Coordinates of C-alpha atoms in Angstrom, one line a residue:
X1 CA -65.4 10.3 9.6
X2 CA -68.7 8.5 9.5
X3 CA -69.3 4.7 9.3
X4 CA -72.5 3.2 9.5
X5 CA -73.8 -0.5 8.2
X6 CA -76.7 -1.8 6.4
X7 CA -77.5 -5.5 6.0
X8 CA -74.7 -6.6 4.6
X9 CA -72.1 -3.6 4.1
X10 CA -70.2 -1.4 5.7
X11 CA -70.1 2.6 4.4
X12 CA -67.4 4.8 5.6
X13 CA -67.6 8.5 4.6
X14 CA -64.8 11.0 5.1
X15 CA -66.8 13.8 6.0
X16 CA -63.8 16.0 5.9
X17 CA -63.8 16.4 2.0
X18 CA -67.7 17.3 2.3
X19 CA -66.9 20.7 3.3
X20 CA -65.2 21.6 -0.2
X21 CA -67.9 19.5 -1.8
X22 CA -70.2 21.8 -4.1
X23 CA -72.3 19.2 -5.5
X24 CA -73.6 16.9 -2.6
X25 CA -74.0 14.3 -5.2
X26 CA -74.3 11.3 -2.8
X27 CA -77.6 12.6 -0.8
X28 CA -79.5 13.5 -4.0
X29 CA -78.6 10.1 -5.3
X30 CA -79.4 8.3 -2.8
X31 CA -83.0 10.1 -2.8
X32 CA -83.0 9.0 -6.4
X33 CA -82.1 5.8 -6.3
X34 CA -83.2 4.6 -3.3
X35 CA -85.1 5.6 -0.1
X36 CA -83.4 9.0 1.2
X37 CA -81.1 7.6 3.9
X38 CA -78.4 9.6 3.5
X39 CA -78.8 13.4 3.9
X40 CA -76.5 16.6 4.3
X41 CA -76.7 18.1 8.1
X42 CA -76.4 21.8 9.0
X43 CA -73.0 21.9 8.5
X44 CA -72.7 20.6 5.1
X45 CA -71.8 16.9 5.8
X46 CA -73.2 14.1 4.5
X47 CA -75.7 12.2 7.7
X48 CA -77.8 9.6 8.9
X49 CA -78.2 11.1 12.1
X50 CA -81.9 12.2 11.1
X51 CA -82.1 8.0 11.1
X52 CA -82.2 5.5 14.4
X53 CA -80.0 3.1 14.1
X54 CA -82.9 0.5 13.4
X55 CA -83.9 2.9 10.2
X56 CA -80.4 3.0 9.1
X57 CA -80.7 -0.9 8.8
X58 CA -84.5 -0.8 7.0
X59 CA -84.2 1.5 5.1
X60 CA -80.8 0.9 3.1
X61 CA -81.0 -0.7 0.1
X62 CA -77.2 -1.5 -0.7
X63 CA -77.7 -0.1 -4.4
X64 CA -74.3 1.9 -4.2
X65 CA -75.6 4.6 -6.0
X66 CA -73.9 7.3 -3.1
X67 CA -70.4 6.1 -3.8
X68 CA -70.7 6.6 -7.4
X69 CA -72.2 9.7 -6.9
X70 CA -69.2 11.3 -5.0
X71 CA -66.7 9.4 -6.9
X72 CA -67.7 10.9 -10.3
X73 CA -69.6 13.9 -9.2
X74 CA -68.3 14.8 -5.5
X75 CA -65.0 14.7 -3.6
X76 CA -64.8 10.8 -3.8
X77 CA -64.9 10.4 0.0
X78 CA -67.2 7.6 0.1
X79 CA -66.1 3.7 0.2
X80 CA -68.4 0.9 0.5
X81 CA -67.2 -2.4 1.8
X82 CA -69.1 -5.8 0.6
X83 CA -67.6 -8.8 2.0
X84 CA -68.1 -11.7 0.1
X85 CA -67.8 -15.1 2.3
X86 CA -65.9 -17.4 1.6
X87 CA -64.2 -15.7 -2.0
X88 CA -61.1 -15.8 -0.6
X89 CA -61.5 -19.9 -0.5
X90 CA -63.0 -19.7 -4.1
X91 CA -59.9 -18.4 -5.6
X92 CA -57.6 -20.1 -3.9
X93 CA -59.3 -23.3 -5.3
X94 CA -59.4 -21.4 -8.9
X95 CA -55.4 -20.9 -8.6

């Protein structure tokens, strides 16, 4: 399992299903979309260990374009988490 953050979200990859993964959609999207964060290490697994910790939080962009990726093209084990503060209050007023 691999979790990193960006700014503002959290991305959690089960790196398990990357080893039946024949496409590796997320790291070319993410060198399509945006700046090349994510990559595949030796073994096949999608990685930002190539990145410090400090470039990790530069250099994402939040565009979501990895999750889609393996969702529709991969092994969907990607999930992005956005919280939102204070939605939970917003609908509860909306109710």
């Amino acid at each position: 399992m691999l979790e990193f953050a960006e700014k503002s979200c959290k991305i959690t990859i089960d790196t398990s299903k990357c080893d039946t993964c024949q496409t590796k959609a997320c790291a070319d999207a993410c060198k399509k979309y945006a700046r090349g964060l994510l990559g595949i290490d030796d073994q096949g697994k999608a990685s930002v260990a190539h990145r410090t910790e400090e470039e990790v939080l530069r250099l994402g962009t939040e565009c979501l374009a990895c999750e889609f990726a393996c969702k529709f093209r991969g092994n969907n084990a990607i999930t992005i988490e956005v919280p939102v503060t204070g939605l939970d209050e917003y609908i509860a007023k909306r109710a």
